[in-house]
Short mmCIF file of C-alpha atoms and ligand atoms in Angstrom, two decimals:
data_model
loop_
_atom_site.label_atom_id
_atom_site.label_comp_id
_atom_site.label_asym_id
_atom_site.label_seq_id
_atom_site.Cartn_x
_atom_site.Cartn_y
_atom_site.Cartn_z
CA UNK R 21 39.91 -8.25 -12.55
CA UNK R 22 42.58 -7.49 -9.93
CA UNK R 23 46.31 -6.75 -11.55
CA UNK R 24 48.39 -10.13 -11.17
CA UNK R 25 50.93 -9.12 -8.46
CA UNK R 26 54.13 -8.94 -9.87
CA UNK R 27 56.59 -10.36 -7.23
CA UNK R 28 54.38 -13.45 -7.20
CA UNK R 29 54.32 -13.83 -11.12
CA UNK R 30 57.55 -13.03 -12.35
CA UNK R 31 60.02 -14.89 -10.16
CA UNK R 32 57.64 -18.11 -10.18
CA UNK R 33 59.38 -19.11 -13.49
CA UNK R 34 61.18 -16.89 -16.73
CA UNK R 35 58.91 -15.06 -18.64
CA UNK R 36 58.31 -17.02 -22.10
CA UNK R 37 56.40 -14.24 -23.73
CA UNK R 38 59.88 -12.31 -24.01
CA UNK R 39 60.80 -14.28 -27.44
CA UNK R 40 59.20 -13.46 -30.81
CA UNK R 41 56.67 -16.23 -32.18
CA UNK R 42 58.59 -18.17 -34.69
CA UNK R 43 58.65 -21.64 -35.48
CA UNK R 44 62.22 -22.23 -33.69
CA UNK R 45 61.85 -23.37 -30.73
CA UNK R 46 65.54 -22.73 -29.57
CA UNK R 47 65.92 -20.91 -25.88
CA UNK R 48 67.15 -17.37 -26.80
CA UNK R 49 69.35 -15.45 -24.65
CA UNK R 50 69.64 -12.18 -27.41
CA UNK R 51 69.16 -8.81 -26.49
CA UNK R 52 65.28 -7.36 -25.54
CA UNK R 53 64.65 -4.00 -25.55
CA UNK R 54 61.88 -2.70 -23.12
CA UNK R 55 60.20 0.71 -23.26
CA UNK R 56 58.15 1.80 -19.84
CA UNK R 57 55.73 4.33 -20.75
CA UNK R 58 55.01 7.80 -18.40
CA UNK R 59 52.31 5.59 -16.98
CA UNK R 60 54.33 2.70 -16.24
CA UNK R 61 57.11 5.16 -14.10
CA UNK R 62 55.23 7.61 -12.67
CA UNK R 63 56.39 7.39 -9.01
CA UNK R 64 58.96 5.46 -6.93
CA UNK R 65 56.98 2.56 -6.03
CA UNK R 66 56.20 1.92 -9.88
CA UNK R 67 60.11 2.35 -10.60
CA UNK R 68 60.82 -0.27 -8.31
CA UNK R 69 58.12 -2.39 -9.53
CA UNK R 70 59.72 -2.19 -13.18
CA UNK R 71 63.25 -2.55 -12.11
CA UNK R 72 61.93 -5.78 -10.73
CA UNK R 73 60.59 -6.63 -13.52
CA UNK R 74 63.76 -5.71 -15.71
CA UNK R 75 65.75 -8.12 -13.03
CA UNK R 76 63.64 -10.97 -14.04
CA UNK R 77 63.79 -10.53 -17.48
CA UNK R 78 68.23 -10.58 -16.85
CA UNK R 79 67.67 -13.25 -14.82
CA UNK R 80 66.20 -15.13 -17.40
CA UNK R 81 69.21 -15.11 -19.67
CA UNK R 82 68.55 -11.92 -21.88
CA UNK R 83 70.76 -9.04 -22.38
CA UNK R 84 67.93 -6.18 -21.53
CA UNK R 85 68.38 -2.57 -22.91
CA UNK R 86 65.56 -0.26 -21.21
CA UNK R 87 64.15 2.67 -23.14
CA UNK R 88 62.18 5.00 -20.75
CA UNK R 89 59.98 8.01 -21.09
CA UNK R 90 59.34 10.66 -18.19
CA UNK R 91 57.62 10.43 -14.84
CA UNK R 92 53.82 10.16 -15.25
CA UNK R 93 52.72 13.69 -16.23
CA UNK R 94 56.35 15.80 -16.28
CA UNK R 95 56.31 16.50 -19.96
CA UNK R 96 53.11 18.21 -19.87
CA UNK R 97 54.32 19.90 -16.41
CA UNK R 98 57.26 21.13 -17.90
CA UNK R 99 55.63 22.26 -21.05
CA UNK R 100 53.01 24.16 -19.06
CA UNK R 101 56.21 25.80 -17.09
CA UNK R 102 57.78 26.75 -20.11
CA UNK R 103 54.64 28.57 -21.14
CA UNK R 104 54.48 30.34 -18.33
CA UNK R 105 58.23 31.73 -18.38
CA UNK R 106 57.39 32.37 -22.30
CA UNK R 107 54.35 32.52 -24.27
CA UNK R 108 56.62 31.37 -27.51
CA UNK R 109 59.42 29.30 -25.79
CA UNK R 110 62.39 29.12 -28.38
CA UNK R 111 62.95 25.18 -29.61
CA UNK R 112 66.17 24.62 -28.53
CA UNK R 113 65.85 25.12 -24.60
CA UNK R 114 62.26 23.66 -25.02
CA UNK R 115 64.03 20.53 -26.35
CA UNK R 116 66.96 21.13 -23.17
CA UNK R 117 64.15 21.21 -20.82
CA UNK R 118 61.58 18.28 -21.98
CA UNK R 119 64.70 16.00 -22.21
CA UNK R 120 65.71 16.67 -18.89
CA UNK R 121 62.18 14.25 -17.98
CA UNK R 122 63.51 11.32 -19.22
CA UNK R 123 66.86 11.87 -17.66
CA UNK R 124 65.40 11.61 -14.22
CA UNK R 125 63.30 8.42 -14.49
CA UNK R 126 66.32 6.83 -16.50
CA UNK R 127 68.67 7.77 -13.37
CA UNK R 128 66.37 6.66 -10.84
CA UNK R 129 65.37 3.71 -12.52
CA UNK R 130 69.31 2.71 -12.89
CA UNK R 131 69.56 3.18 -8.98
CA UNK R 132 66.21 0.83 -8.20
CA UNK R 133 67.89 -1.87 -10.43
CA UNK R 134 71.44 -1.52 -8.84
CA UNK R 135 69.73 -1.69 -5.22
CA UNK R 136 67.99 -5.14 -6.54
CA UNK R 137 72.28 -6.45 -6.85
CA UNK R 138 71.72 -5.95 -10.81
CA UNK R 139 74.20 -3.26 -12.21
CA UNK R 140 72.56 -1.14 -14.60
CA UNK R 141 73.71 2.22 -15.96
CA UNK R 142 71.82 4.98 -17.66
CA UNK R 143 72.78 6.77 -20.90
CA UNK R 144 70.96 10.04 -22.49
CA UNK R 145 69.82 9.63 -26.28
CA UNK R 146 73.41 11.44 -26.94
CA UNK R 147 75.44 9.28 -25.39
CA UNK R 148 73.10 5.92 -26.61
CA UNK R 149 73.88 7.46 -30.12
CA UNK R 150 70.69 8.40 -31.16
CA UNK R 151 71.66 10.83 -34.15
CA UNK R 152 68.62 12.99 -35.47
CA UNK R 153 68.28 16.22 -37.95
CA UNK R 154 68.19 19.39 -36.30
CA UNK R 155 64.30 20.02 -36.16
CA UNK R 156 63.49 20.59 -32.71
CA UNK R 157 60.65 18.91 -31.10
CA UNK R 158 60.00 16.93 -34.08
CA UNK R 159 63.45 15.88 -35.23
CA UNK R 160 63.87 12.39 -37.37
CA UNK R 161 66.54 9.76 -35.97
CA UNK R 162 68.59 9.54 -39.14
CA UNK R 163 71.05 7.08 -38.02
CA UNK R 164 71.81 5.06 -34.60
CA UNK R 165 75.31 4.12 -33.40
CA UNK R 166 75.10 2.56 -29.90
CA UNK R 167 78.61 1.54 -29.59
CA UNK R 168 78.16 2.51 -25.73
CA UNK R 169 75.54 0.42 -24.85
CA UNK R 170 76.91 -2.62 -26.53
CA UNK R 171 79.75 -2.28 -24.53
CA UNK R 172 77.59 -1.92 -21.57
CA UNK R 173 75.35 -5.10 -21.91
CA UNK R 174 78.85 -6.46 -22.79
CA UNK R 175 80.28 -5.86 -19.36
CA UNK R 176 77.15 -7.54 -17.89
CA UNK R 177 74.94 -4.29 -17.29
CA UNK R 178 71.39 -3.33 -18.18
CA UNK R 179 71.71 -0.40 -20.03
CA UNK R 180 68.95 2.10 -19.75
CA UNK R 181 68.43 4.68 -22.20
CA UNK R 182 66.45 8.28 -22.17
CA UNK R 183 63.19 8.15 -24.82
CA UNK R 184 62.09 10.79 -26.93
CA UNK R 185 65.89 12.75 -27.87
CA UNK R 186 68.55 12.43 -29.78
CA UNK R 187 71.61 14.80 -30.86
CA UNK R 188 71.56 16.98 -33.70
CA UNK R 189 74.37 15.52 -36.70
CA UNK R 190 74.20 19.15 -37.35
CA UNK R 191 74.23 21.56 -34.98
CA UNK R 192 74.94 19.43 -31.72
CA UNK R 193 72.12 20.34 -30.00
CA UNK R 194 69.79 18.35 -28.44
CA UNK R 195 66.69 17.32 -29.58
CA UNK R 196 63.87 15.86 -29.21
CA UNK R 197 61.75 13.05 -31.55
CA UNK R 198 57.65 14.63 -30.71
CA UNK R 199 55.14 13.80 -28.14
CA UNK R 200 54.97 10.13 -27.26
CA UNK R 201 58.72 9.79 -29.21
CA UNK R 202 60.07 7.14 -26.80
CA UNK R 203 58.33 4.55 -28.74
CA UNK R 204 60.34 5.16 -31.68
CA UNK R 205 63.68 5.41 -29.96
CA UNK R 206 63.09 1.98 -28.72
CA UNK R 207 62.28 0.58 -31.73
CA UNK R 208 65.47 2.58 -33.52
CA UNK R 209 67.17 0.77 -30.76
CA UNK R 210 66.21 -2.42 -30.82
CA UNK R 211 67.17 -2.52 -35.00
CA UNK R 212 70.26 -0.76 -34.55
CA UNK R 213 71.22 -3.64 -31.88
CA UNK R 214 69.65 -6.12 -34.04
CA UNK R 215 66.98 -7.43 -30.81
CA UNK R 216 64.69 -10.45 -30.87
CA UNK R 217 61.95 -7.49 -29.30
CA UNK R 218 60.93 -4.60 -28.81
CA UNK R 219 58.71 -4.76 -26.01
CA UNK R 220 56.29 -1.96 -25.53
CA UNK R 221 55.01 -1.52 -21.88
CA UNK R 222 52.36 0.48 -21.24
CA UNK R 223 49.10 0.68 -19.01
CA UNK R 224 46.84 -1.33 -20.98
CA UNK R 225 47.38 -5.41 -22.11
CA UNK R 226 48.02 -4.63 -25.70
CA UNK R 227 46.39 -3.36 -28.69
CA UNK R 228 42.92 -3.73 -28.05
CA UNK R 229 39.79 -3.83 -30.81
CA UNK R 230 38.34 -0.23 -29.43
CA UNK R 231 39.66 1.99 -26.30
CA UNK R 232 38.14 0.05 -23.35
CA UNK R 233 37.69 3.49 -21.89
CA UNK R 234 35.00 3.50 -24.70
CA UNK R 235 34.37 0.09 -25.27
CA UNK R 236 34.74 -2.20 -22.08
CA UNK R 237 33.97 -5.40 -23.90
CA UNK R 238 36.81 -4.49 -26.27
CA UNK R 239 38.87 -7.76 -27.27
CA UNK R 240 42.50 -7.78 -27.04
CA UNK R 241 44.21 -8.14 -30.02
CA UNK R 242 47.00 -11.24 -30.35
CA UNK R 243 48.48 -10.52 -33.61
CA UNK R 244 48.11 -7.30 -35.74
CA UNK R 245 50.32 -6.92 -39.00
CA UNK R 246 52.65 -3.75 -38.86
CA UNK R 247 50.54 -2.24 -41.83
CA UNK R 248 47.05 -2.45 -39.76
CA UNK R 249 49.21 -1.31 -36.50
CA UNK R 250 50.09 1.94 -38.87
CA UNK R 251 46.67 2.64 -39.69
CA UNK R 252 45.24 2.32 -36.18
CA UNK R 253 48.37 4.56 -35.40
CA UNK R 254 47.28 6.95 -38.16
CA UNK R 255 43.82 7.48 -37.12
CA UNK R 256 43.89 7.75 -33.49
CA UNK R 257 44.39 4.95 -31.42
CA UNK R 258 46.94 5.99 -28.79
CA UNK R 259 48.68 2.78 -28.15
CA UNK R 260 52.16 3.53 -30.51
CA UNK R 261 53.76 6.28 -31.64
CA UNK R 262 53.25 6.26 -35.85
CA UNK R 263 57.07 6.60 -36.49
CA UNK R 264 57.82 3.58 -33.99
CA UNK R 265 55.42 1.40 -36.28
CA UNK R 266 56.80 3.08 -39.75
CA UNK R 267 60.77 2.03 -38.51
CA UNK R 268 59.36 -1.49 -37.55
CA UNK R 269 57.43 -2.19 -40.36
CA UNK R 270 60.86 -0.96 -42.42
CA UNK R 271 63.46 -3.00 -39.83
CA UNK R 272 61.03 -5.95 -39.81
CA UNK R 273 61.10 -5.58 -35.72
CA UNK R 274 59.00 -7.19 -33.82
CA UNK R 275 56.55 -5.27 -31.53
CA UNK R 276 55.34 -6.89 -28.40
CA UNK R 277 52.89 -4.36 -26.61
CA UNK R 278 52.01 -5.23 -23.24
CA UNK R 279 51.15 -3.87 -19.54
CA UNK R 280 53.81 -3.35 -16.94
CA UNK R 281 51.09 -3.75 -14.18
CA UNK R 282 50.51 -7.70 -15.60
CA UNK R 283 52.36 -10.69 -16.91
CA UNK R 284 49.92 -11.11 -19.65
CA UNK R 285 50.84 -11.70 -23.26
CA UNK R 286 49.94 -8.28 -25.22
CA UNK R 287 50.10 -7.86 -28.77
CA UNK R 288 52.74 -8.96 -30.85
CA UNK R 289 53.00 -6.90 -34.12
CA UNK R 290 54.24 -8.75 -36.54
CA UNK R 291 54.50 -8.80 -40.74
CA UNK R 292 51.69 -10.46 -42.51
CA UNK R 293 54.22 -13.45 -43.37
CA UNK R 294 55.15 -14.06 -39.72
CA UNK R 295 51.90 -13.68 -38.79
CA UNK R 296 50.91 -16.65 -41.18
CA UNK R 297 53.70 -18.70 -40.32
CA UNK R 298 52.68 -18.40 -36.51
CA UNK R 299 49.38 -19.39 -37.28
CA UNK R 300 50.54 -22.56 -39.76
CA UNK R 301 53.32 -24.10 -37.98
CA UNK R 302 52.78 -23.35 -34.41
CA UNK R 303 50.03 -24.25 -32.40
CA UNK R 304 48.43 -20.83 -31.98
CA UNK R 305 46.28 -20.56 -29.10
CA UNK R 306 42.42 -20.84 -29.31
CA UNK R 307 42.15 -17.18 -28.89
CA UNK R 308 44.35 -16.04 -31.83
CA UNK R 309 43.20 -18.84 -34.06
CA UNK R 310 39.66 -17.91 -33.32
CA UNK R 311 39.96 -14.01 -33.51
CA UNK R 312 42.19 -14.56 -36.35
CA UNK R 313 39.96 -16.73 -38.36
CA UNK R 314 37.20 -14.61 -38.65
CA UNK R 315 39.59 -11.29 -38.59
CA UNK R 316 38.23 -9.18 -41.49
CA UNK R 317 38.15 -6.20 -39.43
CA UNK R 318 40.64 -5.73 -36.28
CA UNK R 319 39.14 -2.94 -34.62
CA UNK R 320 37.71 0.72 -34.60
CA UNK R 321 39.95 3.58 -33.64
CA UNK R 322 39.17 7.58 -33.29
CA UNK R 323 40.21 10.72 -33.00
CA UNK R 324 39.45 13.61 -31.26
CA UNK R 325 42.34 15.96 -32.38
CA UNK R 326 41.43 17.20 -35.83
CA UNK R 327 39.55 19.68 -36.74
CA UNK R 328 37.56 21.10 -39.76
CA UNK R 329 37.87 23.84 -42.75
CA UNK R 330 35.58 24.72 -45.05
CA UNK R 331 36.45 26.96 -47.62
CA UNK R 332 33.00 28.06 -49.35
CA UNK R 333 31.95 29.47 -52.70
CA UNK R 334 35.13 28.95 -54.38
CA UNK R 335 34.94 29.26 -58.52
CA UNK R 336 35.42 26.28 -60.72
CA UNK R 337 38.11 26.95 -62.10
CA UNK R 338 40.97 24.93 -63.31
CA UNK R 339 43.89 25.70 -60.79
CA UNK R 340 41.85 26.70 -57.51
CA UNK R 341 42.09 23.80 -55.53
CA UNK R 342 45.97 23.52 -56.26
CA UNK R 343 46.09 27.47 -54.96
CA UNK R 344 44.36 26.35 -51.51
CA UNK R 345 46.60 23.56 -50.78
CA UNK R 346 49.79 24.79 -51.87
CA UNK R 347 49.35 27.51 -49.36
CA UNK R 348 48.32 24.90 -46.69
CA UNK R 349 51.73 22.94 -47.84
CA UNK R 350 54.03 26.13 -47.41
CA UNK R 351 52.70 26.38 -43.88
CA UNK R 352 54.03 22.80 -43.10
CA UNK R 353 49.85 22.06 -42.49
CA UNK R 354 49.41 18.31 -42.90
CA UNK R 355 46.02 17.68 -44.32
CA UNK R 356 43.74 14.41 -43.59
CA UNK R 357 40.80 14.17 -45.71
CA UNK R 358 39.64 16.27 -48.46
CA UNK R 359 36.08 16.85 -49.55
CA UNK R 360 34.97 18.90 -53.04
CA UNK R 361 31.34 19.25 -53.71
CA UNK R 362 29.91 19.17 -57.21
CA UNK R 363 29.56 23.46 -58.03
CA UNK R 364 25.86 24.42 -58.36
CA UNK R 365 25.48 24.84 -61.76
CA UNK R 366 23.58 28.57 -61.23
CA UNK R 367 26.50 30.16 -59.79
CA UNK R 368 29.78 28.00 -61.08
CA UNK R 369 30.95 27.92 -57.16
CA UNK R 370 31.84 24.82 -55.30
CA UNK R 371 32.59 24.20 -51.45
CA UNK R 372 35.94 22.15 -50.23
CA UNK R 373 36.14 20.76 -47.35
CA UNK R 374 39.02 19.62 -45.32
CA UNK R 375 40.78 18.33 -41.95
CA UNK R 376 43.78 18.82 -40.24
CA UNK R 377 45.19 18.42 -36.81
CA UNK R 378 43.37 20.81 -34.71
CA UNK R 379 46.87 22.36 -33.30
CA UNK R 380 47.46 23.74 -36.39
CA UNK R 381 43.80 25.24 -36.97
CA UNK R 382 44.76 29.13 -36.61
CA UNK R 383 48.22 29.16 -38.68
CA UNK R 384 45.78 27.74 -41.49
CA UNK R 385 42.80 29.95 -41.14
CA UNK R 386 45.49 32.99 -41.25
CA UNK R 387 47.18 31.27 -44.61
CA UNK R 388 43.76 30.72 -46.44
CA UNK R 389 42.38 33.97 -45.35
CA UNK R 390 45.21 36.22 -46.92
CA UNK R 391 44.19 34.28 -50.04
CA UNK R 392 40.54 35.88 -50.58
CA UNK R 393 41.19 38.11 -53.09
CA UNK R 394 43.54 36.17 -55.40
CA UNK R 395 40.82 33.05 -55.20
CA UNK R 396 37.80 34.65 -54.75
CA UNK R 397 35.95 32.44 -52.63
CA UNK R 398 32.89 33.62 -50.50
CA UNK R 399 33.92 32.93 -47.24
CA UNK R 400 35.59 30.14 -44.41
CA UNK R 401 34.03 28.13 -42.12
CA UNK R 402 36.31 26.61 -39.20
CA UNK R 403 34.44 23.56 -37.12
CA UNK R 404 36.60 21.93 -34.45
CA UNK R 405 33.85 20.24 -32.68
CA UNK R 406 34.22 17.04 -34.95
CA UNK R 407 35.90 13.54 -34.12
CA UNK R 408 36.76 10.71 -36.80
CA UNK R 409 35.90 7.18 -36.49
CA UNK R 410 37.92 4.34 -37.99
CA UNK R 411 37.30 0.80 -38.93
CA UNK R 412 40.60 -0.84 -39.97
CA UNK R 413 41.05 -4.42 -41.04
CA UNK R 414 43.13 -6.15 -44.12
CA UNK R 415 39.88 -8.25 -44.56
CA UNK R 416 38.64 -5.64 -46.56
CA UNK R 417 40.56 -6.13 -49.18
CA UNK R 418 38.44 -8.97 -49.85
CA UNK R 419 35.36 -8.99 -48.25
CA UNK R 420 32.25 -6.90 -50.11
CA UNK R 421 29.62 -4.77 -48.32
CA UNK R 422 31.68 -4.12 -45.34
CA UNK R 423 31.46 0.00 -46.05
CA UNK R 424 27.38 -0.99 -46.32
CA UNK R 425 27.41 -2.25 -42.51
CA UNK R 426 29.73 0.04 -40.92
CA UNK R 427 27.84 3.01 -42.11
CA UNK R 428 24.38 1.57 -41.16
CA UNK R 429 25.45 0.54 -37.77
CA UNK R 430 26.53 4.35 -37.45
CA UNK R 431 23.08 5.38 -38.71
CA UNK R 432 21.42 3.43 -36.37
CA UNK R 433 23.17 5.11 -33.82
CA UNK R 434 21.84 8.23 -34.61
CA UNK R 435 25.16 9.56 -36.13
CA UNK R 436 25.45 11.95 -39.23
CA UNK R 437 28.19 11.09 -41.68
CA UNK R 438 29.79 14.42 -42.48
CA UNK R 439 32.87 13.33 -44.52
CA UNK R 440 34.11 10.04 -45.59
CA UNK R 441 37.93 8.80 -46.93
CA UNK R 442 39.02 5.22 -47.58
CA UNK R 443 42.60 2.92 -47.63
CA UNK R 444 42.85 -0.37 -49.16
CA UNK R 445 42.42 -1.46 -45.15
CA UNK R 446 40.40 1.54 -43.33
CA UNK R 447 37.35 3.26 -43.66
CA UNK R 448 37.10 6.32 -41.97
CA UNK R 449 34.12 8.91 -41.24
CA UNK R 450 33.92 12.20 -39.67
CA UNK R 451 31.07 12.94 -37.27
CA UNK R 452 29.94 15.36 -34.53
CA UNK R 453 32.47 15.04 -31.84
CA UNK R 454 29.76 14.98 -29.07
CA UNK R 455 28.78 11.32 -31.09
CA UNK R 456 32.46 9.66 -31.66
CA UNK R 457 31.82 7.52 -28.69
CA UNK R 458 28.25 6.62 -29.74
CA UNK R 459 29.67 5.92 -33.41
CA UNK R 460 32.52 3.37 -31.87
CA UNK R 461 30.08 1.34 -29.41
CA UNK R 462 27.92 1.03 -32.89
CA UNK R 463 30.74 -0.28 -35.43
CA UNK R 464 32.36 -2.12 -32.67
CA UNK R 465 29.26 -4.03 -32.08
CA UNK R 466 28.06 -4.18 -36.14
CA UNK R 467 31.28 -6.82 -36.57
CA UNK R 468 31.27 -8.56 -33.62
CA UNK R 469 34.16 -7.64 -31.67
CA UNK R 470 33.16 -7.70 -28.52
CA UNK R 471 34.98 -10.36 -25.91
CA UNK R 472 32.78 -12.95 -24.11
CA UNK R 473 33.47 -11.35 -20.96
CA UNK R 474 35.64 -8.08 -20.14
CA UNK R 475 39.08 -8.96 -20.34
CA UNK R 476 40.55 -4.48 -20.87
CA UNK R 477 42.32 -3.54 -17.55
CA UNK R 478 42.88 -0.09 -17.84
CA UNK R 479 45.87 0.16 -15.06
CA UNK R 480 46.84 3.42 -15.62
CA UNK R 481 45.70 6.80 -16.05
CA UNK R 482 46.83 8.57 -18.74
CA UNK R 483 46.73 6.52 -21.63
CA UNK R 484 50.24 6.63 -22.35
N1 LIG U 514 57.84 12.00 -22.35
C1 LIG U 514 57.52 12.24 -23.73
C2 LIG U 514 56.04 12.55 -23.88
O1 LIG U 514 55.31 12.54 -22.91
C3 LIG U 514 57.93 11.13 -24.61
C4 LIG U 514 57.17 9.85 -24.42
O2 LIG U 514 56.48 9.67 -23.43
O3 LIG U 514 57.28 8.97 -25.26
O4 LIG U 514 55.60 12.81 -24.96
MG1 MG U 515 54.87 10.56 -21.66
#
């Protein structure tokens, strides 16, 4: 399927897919907020293709406020740059220099709409207000005051705003929110300024029920509810940032993810209430009242970033476990699932498993080992060659045996379970990494996701 051309699409008629699905049916002319992804930006042609886009979305009555990440790849270039200046850059002029990404797409993107006749001015996460803690590169927006692009949209302007940083309430410095942060900014955003939107564009139609990249036959998604969208987000599916879902879920925002290479509707994410109020009192189209009729499970996600510890031979004792993780805690190590065998009863030891993000595999095989002698255990056992595979659905909730199928389908693949956790809403397994892929076809096929016919465009490149 060829992209739809853009020039021909958007300036046939406005875009209806920029309002919320509600059952008003009053023409809106409130404020959108639109976040272009890397992907979405990544040279001048595509920056001229979005300001385009942007222009259309003016034209059709809304005030637009544009949240934008960096050029294609120029995070990870700058990262690698700082690396090579310093092999442990210090976090405030890491945080100066990543920021300094989104500063030149948001200029450049401000110049492509003023050369379209549409004035447009650009505004770092400082001046847009975006007020975080002090913890650089992972700092928490605590509180947004965008008295400067309100005054902007005011005067008639699309106001365009730098992803991923904020200022410090602190110490004044700059900041920045974590990889893939410009998601939450716009979301922030969009509550602060109270939008209809937040629209989320990226390089892929939406929310999809497995990564076409894995899957091609992967459906997209119409209408996910924020908690699902948080569990997806959780376990690996790249398509939000998990703070961006958290703040929407909490602001009752709607999400609209979508591609910036197609006028297609995405996936709007929505609470479980709108989401049955669009499906009672509109006329929801036979897609979503198909998919979301038989909905019990809304798609598989993975993960390739964790890895795994096992800490063997450790004594049943009362207190032991506690020891292990409390150490884990102090070193800021966020743990995913947790495994404890039953202790052989010849020797009184027991095995505990666990897994963490991969990135932070050394600083916790350093804790754990300078904890030998005061627990006692035999030895550790570090595996990052393993993936986890996620089935997520609120159907669960009430539907039996659905554990039974997904792990069969995973057998019959050939798979080996090596751990297993639950939520109300996901099941999740760990596997051999080599055999995520194998494990996702499988479940993805055991519940009968697929689409008729391949309807994932994968426009971009990075995923992002
Ligand atoms: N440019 C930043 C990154 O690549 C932020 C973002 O894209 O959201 O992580
Ligand atoms: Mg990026």
């Amino acid at each position: 399927m060829a992209p739809v051309r853009l020039d021909e699409a958007l300036f046939a008629s406005p875009d209806p897919s920029n309002t919320p699905p509600s059952n008003s049916r009053t023409v809106s002319v409130g404020i959108v907020v639109q976040k272009y992804g890397g992907s979405s930006v990544s040279d001048a042609a595509s920056i001229k293709r979005v300001a385009q886009r942007i222009v259309a979305t003016k034209k059709a009555g809304h005030d637009v406020v544009v949240v934008v990440s960096a050029m294609g790849d120029t995070t990870d270039e700058l990262l690698d740059l700082a690396h090579e200046v310093s092999p442990l850059p210090d976090g405030r002029e890491m945080d100066m220099l990543l920021t300094a990404g989104e500063r030149i797409s948001m200029a450049l993107l401000a110049m492509a709409i003023g050369n379209l006749g549409q004035q447009a001015q650009s505004f770092t996460g400082s001046q847009a207000g975006v007020i975080t803690d002090s913890v650089h590169g992972k700092a928490k927006i605590i509180d947004v005051t965008p008295g400067r692009i309100r005054k902007a949209v005011g005067e008639g302007a699309v106001a365009i705003v730098a992803g991923f940083q904020g200022v410090s309430q602190d110490s004044k410095d700059i900041t920045t929110l974590g990889r893939g942060g410009s998601d939450t900014t716009a979301v922030a955003l969009a509550a602060a300024l109270d939008a209809e939107v937040c629209e989320i564009y990226t390089d892929v139609d939406g929310i999809f029920t497995a990564d076409p990249r894995i899957v091609p036959n992967a459906r997209r998604i119409p209408l996910l509810s924020y908690e699902e969208t948080l569990e997806m987000a959780a376990n690996g599916a790249k398509i939000l940032h998990l703070r961006c879902v958290e703040y929407a879920r909490r602001n009752l925002m709607p999400i609209h993810v979508r591609s910036s290479f197609s006028t297609k509707e995405g996936t709007w994410v929505l609470s479980t209430e709108r989401i049955a109020e669009r499906l009672a009192d509109e006329v929801p189209t036979e897609q979503e009242a198909s998919v979301m009729e038989q909905a019990i499970i809304s798609g598989v996600a993975h993960d390739r970033s964790e890895s795994k510890i096992t800490v063997v031979g450790v004594p049943d004792k009362v207190g032991e476990a506690a020891r292990i993780f409390e150490v884990l805690a102090e070193a800021q190590i966020n743990i995913d699932m947790i495994v404890q065998n039953v202790s052989a009863a010849a020797t009184g030891l027991t095995d505990i498993s666990f897994t963490l993000p991969r990135a932070d595999g050394q600083t916790a095989m350093t804790a754990l080992a300078r904890l030998k002698d005061e627990v006692g255990y035999a030895q550790l056992q570090y595996d990052d060659g393993v993936g986890k595979v996620s089935l997520i659905g609120a159907g669960m909730r009430t539907n039996p045996g659905i554990s039974a199928r997904f792990f069969k389908s995973i057998a019959d693949a050939g798979v080996n379970i090596e751990m297993i956790s639950t939520s109300e809403i996901r099941i999740s397994v760990v596997v051999n990494e080599a055999q995520i892929d194998d494990a996702v076809s499988a479940a993805h096929a055991a519940f009968d996701l697929e689409a008729d016919e391949v309807e994932a465009v994968v426009y971009g490149g990075t995923g992002r």
